[in-house]
Amino acid sequence: MRTLRSVVRGCGSYLPPRMVSNAELEGLVDTSDEWIVQRTGIRARHIAGEGETTSTLGIAAARAALADAGLTADDIDLVVCATSTPDHTFPSTATMIQAGLGMHHGAAFDVQAVCTGFVYAISVADKFIRAGEARRALVVGAETFSRILDWEDRTTCVLFGDGAGAVVLEAQEGEGTSADRGVLAAKLRSDGRYREKLYVDGGPGSTKTTGHLRMEGREVFRFAVGMVTDVVEAVFEATGTSADELSWFVPHQANKRIIDASADKLGIAREKVVITVDRHGNTSAASIPLALDAAVKDGRVKKGDLVMIEAIGGGFTWGAALIRW
Ligand code: COA
């Protein structure tokens, strides 16, 4: 049955120039390169400098994605930005990106699902496109987690980084099968009972401050693999596809051990797994579009490839989406 699909027409990303190595963090908190690499696989992360904000990173990534798609902001009618570190409580970062692109039409809004934000944003934009409400959507994941870290807390400050990534989705007709290009299915989940395992201890409606990220790392680890593998299996089932058919697995880049354990449990070969956590750290909602862009630009992800994205984040939220590139 012919159906509308949201096809990826282009992608782009942006990282702040300042790269911070584990060795540099050794001078800040009681940690070591060996501990960080062994527990997380992280060797370095990028940190936003003065004058850089989530929206400026997002605008740079959006411009790169538009250029890659051969389009301008005039061709876009929806901007969805996934972020948990907005420049301001309001207006949304999406409207700031919209303005930064010189776009004065269409609609723009943020989606907040912490590290699962990009999967949520893809799912939302896909629904607008398939409902005929938008023709081309810019989906951005942008974060400056460095601004909500407690830089005296070694259990969290070594894990995160800043950056942004974006994709342009375009309405195209498909046959309604898994051979179509575009977003084939997305499954979203959340369970607010787990909110205290990974949260920010401030906010406008509670403390009237921004707050700092707090996490029970071991607890998050305990739940992560089971949750993401369940939701990935649900996407395989919904699309009638299997791990063997995947070209690439592009997970949220939180921790190499979680990624490896998830891939192993799903029966996905390690050589199909895209890893950027070693050089980006955990950039929350930006991590998947950053990893996608890296794998497209180095020639791994090509037109027609079957790509699974998945994430888990604060809330907990978790989700997965299957995209034929
Ligand atoms: N450097 C050195 N030692 C550190 C450290 C650091 N940066 N952070 C914690 N430690 C210490 C702890 O204080 C603890 O010391 P103790 O045994 O003397 O009390 C020891 O290392 C072990 O801590 P623990 O928290 O049990 O380590 P872990 O093996 O669980 O690894 C994480 C910690 C955070 C790396 C791991 O739990 C993890 O990756 N969790 C998932 C986090 C995540 O991905 N969150 C984002 C999801 S979107």
mmCIF file of C-alpha atoms and ligand atoms in Angstrom, residues 29-32 35-36 38-40 114-116 153-160 198 213 215-222 224 252-258 282 284 311-314 316, ligand 1:
data_model
loop_
_atom_site.group_PDB
_atom_site.id
_atom_site.type_symbol
_atom_site.label_atom_id
_atom_site.label_comp_id
_atom_site.label_asym_id
_atom_site.label_seq_id
_atom_site.Cartn_x
_atom_site.Cartn_y
_atom_site.Cartn_z
ATOM 1 C CA VAL A 29 38.963 15.906 40.052
ATOM 2 C CA ASP A 30 40.445 12.742 41.575
ATOM 3 C CA THR A 31 40.235 10.521 38.496
ATOM 4 C CA SER A 32 42.480 8.850 35.941
ATOM 5 C CA TRP A 35 39.544 4.544 35.157
ATOM 6 C CA ILE A 36 37.506 6.557 32.640
ATOM 7 C CA GLN A 38 38.074 1.165 31.370
ATOM 8 C CA ARG A 39 34.585 1.997 32.757
ATOM 9 C CA THR A 40 33.211 4.029 29.846
ATOM 10 C CA VAL A 114 17.021 13.779 27.823
ATOM 11 C CA CYS A 115 19.347 11.269 26.101
ATOM 12 C CA THR A 116 16.395 9.704 24.230
ATOM 13 C CA ASP A 153 31.612 15.446 41.172
ATOM 14 C CA ARG A 154 33.972 12.929 39.568
ATOM 15 C CA THR A 155 31.203 10.353 39.219
ATOM 16 C CA THR A 156 29.416 12.468 36.584
ATOM 17 C CA CYS A 157 31.634 15.263 35.207
ATOM 18 C CA VAL A 158 33.936 12.887 33.320
ATOM 19 C CA LEU A 159 31.078 11.333 31.348
ATOM 20 C CA PHE A 160 29.495 14.135 29.310
ATOM 21 C CA LEU A 198 19.154 10.344 36.651
ATOM 22 C CA LEU A 213 23.004 16.608 36.939
ATOM 23 C CA MET A 215 23.002 10.121 38.697
ATOM 24 C CA GLU A 216 23.080 6.711 40.313
ATOM 25 C CA GLY A 217 25.421 5.395 37.635
ATOM 26 C CA ARG A 218 25.372 1.752 38.678
ATOM 27 C CA GLU A 219 21.554 1.725 38.769
ATOM 28 C CA VAL A 220 21.291 3.311 35.312
ATOM 29 C CA PHE A 221 23.692 0.687 34.023
ATOM 30 C CA ARG A 222 21.595 -2.089 35.569
ATOM 31 C CA ALA A 224 19.934 0.241 30.428
ATOM 32 C CA HIS A 252 23.096 6.568 22.036
ATOM 33 C CA GLN A 253 26.716 7.084 22.998
ATOM 34 C CA ALA A 254 26.696 6.965 26.796
ATOM 35 C CA ASN A 255 29.091 4.204 27.605
ATOM 36 C CA LYS A 256 31.003 1.652 25.502
ATOM 37 C CA ARG A 257 30.165 -1.163 27.923
ATOM 38 C CA ILE A 258 26.402 -0.531 27.625
ATOM 39 C CA ASN A 282 27.930 11.413 26.239
ATOM 40 C CA SER A 284 22.817 13.332 25.379
ATOM 41 C CA ALA A 311 18.701 5.425 23.382
ATOM 42 C CA ILE A 312 17.905 5.472 27.087
ATOM 43 C CA GLY A 313 17.885 8.591 29.241
ATOM 44 C CA GLY A 314 16.602 10.330 32.340
ATOM 45 C CA PHE A 316 13.627 6.942 32.388
HETATM 46 N N1 COA B 1 37.413 8.366 38.641
HETATM 47 C C1 COA B 1 37.881 7.479 39.529
HETATM 48 N N2 COA B 1 37.088 6.794 40.370
HETATM 49 C C2 COA B 1 35.781 7.016 40.282
HETATM 50 C C3 COA B 1 35.214 7.917 39.378
HETATM 51 C C4 COA B 1 36.100 8.615 38.543
HETATM 52 N N3 COA B 1 35.680 9.496 37.626
HETATM 53 N N4 COA B 1 33.874 7.913 39.533
HETATM 54 C C5 COA B 1 33.597 7.026 40.504
HETATM 55 N N5 COA B 1 34.749 6.482 40.970
HETATM 56 C C6 COA B 1 34.900 5.490 42.014
HETATM 57 C C7 COA B 1 33.719 5.452 42.962
HETATM 58 O O1 COA B 1 33.833 6.444 43.941
HETATM 59 C C8 COA B 1 33.862 4.051 43.524
HETATM 60 O O2 COA B 1 34.839 4.088 44.526
HETATM 61 P P1 COA B 1 34.664 3.222 45.880
HETATM 62 O O3 COA B 1 34.551 1.794 45.404
HETATM 63 O O4 COA B 1 35.889 3.551 46.623
HETATM 64 O O5 COA B 1 33.385 3.737 46.482
HETATM 65 C C9 COA B 1 34.396 3.238 42.354
HETATM 66 O O6 COA B 1 34.931 4.196 41.428
HETATM 67 C C10 COA B 1 33.345 2.409 41.672
HETATM 68 O O7 COA B 1 32.181 3.248 41.467
HETATM 69 P P2 COA B 1 30.916 2.704 40.725
HETATM 70 O O8 COA B 1 29.953 3.823 40.620
HETATM 71 O O9 COA B 1 30.473 1.442 41.351
HETATM 72 O O10 COA B 1 31.566 2.377 39.310
HETATM 73 P P3 COA B 1 30.931 1.656 38.093
HETATM 74 O O11 COA B 1 31.764 0.499 37.713
HETATM 75 O O12 COA B 1 29.454 1.444 38.249
HETATM 76 O O13 COA B 1 31.138 2.755 36.952
HETATM 77 C C11 COA B 1 29.862 4.374 35.773
HETATM 78 C C12 COA B 1 30.549 4.008 37.083
HETATM 79 C C13 COA B 1 29.147 5.710 35.961
HETATM 80 C C14 COA B 1 30.922 4.514 34.695
HETATM 81 C C15 COA B 1 28.862 3.261 35.386
HETATM 82 O O14 COA B 1 28.040 2.957 36.471
HETATM 83 C C16 COA B 1 28.031 3.648 34.229
HETATM 84 O O15 COA B 1 28.522 3.772 33.122
HETATM 85 N N6 COA B 1 26.721 3.801 34.433
HETATM 86 C C17 COA B 1 25.823 4.230 33.387
HETATM 87 C C18 COA B 1 25.921 5.707 33.305
HETATM 88 C C19 COA B 1 25.333 6.241 32.047
HETATM 89 O O16 COA B 1 25.676 5.812 30.974
HETATM 90 N N7 COA B 1 24.476 7.229 32.179
HETATM 91 C C20 COA B 1 23.897 7.925 31.119
HETATM 92 C C21 COA B 1 22.730 7.193 30.579
HETATM 93 S S1 COA B 1 21.977 8.184 29.399
#
